[in-house]
CSV table of C-alpha atoms in Angstrom, one decimal:
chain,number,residue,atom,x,y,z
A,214,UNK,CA,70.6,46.3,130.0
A,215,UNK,CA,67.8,48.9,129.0
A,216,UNK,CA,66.6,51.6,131.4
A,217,UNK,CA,63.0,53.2,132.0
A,218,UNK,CA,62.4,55.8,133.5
A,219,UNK,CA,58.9,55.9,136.0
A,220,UNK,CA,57.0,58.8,137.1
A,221,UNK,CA,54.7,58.3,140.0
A,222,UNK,CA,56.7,55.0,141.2
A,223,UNK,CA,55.9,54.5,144.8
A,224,UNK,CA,53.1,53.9,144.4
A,225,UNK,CA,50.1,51.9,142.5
A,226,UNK,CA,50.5,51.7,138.9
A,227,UNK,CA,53.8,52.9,138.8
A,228,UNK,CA,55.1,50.9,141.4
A,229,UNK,CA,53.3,47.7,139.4
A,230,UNK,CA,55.7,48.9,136.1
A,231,UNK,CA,58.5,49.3,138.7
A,232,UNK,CA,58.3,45.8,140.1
A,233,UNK,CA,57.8,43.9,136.8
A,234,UNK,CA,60.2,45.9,134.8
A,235,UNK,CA,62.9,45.4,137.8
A,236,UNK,CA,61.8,41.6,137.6
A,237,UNK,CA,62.8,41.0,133.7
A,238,UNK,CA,66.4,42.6,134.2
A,239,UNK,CA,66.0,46.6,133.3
A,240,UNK,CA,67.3,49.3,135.4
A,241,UNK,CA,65.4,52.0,136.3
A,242,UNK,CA,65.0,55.9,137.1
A,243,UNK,CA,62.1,56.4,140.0
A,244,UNK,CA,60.6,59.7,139.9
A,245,UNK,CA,58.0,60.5,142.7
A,246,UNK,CA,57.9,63.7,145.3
A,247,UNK,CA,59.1,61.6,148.3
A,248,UNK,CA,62.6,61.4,148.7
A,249,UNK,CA,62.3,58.2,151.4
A,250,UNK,CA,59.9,56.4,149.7
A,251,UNK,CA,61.7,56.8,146.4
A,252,UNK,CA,64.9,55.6,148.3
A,253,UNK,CA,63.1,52.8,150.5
A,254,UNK,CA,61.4,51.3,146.6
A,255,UNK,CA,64.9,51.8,144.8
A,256,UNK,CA,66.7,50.0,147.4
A,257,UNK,CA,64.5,47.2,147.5
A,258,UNK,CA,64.3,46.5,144.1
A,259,UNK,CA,67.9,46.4,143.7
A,260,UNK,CA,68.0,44.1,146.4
A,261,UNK,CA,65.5,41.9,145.4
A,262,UNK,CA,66.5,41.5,141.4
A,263,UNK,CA,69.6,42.7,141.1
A,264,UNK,CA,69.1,45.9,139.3
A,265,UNK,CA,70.7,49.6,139.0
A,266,UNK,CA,67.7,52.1,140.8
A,267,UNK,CA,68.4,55.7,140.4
A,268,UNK,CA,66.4,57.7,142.5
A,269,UNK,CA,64.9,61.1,141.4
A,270,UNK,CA,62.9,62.9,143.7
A,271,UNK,CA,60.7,66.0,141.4
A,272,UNK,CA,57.1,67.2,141.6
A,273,UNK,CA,55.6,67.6,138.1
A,274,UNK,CA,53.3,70.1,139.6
A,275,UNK,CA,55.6,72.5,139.2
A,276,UNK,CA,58.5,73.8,136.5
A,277,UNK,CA,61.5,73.0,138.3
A,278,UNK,CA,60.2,69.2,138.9
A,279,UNK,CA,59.3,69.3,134.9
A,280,UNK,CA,62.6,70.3,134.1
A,281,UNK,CA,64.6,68.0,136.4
A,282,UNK,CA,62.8,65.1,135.0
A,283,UNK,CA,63.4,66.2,131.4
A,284,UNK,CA,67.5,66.9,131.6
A,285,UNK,CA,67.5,63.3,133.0
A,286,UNK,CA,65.6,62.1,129.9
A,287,UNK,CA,68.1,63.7,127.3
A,288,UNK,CA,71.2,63.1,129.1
A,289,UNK,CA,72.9,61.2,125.9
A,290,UNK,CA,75.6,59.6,128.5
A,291,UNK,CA,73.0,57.6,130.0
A,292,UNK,CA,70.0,57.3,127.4
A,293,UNK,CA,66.4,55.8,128.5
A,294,UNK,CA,64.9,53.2,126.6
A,295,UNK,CA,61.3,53.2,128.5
A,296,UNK,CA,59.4,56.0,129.7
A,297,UNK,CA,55.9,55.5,131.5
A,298,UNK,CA,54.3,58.8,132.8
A,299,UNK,CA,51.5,57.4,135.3
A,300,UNK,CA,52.1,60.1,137.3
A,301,UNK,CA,48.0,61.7,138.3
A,302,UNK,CA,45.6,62.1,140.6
A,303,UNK,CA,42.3,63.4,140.9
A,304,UNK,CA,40.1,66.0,142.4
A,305,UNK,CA,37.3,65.3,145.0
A,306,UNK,CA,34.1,67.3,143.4
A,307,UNK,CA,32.1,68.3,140.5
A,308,UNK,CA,32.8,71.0,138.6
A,309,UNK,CA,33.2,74.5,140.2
A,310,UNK,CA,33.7,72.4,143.4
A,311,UNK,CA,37.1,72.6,143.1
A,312,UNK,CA,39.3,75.5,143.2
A,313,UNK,CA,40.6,76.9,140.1
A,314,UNK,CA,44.5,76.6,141.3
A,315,UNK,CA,43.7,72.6,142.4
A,316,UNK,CA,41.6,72.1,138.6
A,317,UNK,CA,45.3,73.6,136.6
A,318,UNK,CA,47.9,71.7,138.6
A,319,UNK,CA,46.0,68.7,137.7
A,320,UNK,CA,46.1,69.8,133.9
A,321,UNK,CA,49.9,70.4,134.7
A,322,UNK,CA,50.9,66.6,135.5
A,323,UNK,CA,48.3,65.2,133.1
A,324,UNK,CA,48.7,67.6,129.9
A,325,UNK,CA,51.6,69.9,130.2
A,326,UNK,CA,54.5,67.4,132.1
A,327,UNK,CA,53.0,64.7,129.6
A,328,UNK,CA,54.2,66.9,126.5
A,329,UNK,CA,57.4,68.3,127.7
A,330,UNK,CA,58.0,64.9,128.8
A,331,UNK,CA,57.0,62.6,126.0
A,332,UNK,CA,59.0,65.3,123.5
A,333,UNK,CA,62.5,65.3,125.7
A,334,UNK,CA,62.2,61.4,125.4
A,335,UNK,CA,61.1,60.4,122.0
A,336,UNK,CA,63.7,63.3,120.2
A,337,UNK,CA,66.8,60.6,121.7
A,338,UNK,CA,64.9,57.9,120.8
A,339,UNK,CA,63.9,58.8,117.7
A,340,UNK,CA,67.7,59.3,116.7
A,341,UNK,CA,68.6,56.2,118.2
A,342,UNK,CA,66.0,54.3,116.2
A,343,UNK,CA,64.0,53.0,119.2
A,344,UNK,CA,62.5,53.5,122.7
A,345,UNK,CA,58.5,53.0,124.0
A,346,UNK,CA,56.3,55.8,126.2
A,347,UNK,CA,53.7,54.5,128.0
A,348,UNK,CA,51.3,58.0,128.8
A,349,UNK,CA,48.8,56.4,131.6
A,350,UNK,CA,45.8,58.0,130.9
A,351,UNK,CA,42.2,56.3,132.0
A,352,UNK,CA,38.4,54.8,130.8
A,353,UNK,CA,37.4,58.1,131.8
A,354,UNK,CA,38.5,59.8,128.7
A,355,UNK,CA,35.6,58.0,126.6
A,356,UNK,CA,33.0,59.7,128.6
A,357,UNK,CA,32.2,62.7,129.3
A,358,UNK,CA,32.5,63.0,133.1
A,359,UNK,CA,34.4,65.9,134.7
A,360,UNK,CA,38.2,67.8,133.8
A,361,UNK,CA,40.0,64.4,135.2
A,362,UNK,CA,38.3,62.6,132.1
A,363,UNK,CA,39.0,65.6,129.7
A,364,UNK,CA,42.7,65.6,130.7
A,365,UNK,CA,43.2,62.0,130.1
A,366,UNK,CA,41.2,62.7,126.6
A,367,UNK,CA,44.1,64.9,125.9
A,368,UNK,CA,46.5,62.3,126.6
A,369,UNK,CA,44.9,59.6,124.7
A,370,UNK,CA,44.7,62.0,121.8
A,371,UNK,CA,48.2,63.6,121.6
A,372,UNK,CA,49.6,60.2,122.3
A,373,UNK,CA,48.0,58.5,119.5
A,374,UNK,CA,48.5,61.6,117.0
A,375,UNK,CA,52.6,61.6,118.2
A,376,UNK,CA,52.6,57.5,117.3
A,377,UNK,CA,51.4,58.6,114.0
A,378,UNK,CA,54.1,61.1,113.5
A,379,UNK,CA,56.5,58.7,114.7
A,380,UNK,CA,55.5,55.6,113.0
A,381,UNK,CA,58.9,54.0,111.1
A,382,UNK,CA,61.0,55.8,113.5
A,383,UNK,CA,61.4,53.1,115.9
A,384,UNK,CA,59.7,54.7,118.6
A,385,UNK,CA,56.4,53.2,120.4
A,386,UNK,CA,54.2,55.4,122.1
A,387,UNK,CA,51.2,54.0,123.2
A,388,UNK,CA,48.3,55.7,125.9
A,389,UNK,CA,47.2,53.6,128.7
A,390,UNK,CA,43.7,53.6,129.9
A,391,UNK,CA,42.6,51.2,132.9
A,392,UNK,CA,39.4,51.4,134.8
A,393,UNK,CA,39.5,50.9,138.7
A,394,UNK,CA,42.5,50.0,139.9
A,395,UNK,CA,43.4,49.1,143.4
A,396,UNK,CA,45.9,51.9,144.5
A,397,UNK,CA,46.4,55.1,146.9
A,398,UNK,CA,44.8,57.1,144.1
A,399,UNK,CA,41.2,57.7,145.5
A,400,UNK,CA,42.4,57.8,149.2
A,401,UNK,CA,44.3,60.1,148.2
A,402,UNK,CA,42.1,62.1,146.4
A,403,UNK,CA,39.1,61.5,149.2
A,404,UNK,CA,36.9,59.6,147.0
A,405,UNK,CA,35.0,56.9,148.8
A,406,UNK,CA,35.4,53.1,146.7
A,407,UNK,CA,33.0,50.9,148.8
A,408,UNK,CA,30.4,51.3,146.3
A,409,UNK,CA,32.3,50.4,143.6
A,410,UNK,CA,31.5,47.1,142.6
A,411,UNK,CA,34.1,43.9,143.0
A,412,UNK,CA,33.9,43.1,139.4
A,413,UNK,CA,35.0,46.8,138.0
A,414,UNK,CA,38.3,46.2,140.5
A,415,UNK,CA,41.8,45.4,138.6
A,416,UNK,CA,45.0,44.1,139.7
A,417,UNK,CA,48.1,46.9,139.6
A,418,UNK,CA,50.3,43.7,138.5
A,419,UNK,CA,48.2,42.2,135.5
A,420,UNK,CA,47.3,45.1,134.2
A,421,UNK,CA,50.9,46.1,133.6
A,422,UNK,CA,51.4,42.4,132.0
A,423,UNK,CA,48.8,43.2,129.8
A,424,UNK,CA,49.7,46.8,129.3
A,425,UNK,CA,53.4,46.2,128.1
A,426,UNK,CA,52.0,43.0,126.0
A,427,UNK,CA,49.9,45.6,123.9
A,428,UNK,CA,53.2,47.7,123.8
A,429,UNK,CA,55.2,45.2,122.6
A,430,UNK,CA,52.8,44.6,119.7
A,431,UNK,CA,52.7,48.0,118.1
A,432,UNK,CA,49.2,49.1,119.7
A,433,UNK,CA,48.9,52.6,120.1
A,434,UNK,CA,45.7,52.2,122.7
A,435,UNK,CA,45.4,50.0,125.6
A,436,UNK,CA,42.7,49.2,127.2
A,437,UNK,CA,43.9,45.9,128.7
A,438,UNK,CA,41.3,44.1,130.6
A,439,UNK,CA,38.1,42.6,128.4
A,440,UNK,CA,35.2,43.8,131.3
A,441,UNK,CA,36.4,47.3,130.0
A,442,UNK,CA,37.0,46.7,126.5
A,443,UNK,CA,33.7,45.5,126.5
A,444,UNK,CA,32.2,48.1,128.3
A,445,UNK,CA,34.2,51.0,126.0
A,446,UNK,CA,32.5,49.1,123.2
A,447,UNK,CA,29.4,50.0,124.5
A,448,UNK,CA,30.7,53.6,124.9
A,449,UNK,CA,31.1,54.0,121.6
A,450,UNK,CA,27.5,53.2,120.2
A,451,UNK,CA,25.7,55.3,122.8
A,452,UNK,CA,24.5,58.3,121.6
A,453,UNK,CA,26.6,61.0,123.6
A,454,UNK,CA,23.5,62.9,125.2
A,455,UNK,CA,22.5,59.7,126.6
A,456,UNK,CA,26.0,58.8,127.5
A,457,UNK,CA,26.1,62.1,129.4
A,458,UNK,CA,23.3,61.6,131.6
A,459,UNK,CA,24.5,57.7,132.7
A,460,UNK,CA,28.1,58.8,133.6
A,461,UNK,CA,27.2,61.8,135.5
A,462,UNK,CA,25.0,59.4,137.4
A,463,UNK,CA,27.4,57.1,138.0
A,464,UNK,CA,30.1,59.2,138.5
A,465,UNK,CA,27.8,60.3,141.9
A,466,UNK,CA,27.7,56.8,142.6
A,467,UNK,CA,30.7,55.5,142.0
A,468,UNK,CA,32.8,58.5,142.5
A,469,UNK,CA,34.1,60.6,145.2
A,470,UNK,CA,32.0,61.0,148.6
């Protein structure tokens, strides 16, 4: 049986990989910051398909948590076939809004836990001569709206320049990038969603279908749902002042409140 290894699993996305994952036979390692929930998910999932759920309680907000997560992906006795760092979140507020301290521990999950991450992963995999990462990063990296959609940029970039590197290897690393997804994520952030139109809305359990689909098939970028695909289309033939001016408009609308 392979292993994969979750970040963020309680809860949303990562709790959608957890589920369907656990559902076609592979064990897992759930990372998240709390302990009972961790415990509560693992125990359920075991009991419910049958499979070995190791529990790893680490904030990636902060070195230690980095660190713990990373000796647990190069521990050769017990290699990892599967890692998907979904964990995130988001600030409520524009620009200078938010404090300085709140605007760098975001950049520390998204950016710098991705890297150290991604890199203790693929180097087993890579002498192994396979393994996948899955670096959940978001629509909002094709516009440009705010530091949340420049940190998932990053992602999407770095991921897609590391595939390169890796290509023959046997290693798959592909970046994620859904739209709105029903979740915790903008309760917990304090970002209001009753504007947000029904239709821009996906499902934590399809998406995840579709996202490990596009993994299987070699893509390097998924953007699995055709409302978005169709809208990032779109994206990509505006001219970028333009571009500017309609997400910062919507991002009042749509965004936090």
């Amino acid at each position: 049986m392979t292993t994969a290894l979750i970040t963020g699993s309680t809860a949303g996305i990562g709790a959608a990989f957890a589920r369907r994952l656990a559902a076609d036979g592979h064990n897992l390692v759930l990372v998240a910051r709390d302990t009972k929930r961790l415990r509560e998910q693992a125990t359920e999932l075991h009991d419910r398909h049958g499979i070995e759920a190791e529990v790893l309680t680490a904030d990636l907000a902060t070195d230690p948590g980095i660190e713990a997560v990373a000796a647990r992906l190069t521990d050769r006795k017990a290699p990892l076939d599967l890692l998907v760092n979904n964990a995130g979140f988001g600030n409520k507020g524009r620009y200078l809004d938010v404090s300085m301290a709140d605007e760098l521990q975001m950049l520390k999950v998204h950016c710098e836990a991705v890297l150290r991450l991604t890199s203790a992963a693929t180097e087993g995999m890579r002498e192994r001569g396979r393994g996948g990462v899955v670096n959940v990063a978001s629509v909002a990296a094709f516009v440009p709206r705010g530091t949340y959609g420049a940190s998932k940029a990053w992602v999407v970039q770095f991921t897609q320049g590391a595939a390169r590197d890796l290509a023959g290897s046997g290693v798959r690393l592909m970046a994620l990038c859904p739209g709105f997804v029903r979740t915790e994520f903008h309760q917990r952030a304090g970002m209001g969603t009753d504007n947000i139109p029904g239709w821009m809305w996906l499902d934590a359990d399809k998406l995840v279908a579709a996202a490990l689909t596009d993994l299987s098939r070699g893509k390097t970028l998924s953007i699995p749902d055709p409302r978005y695909k169709a809208l990032m289309g779109l994206v990509k033939v505006a001219p970028r002042g333009l571009l500017g001016g309609i997400t910062s408009r919507t991002g009042r609308k749509y965004g936090p409140q």
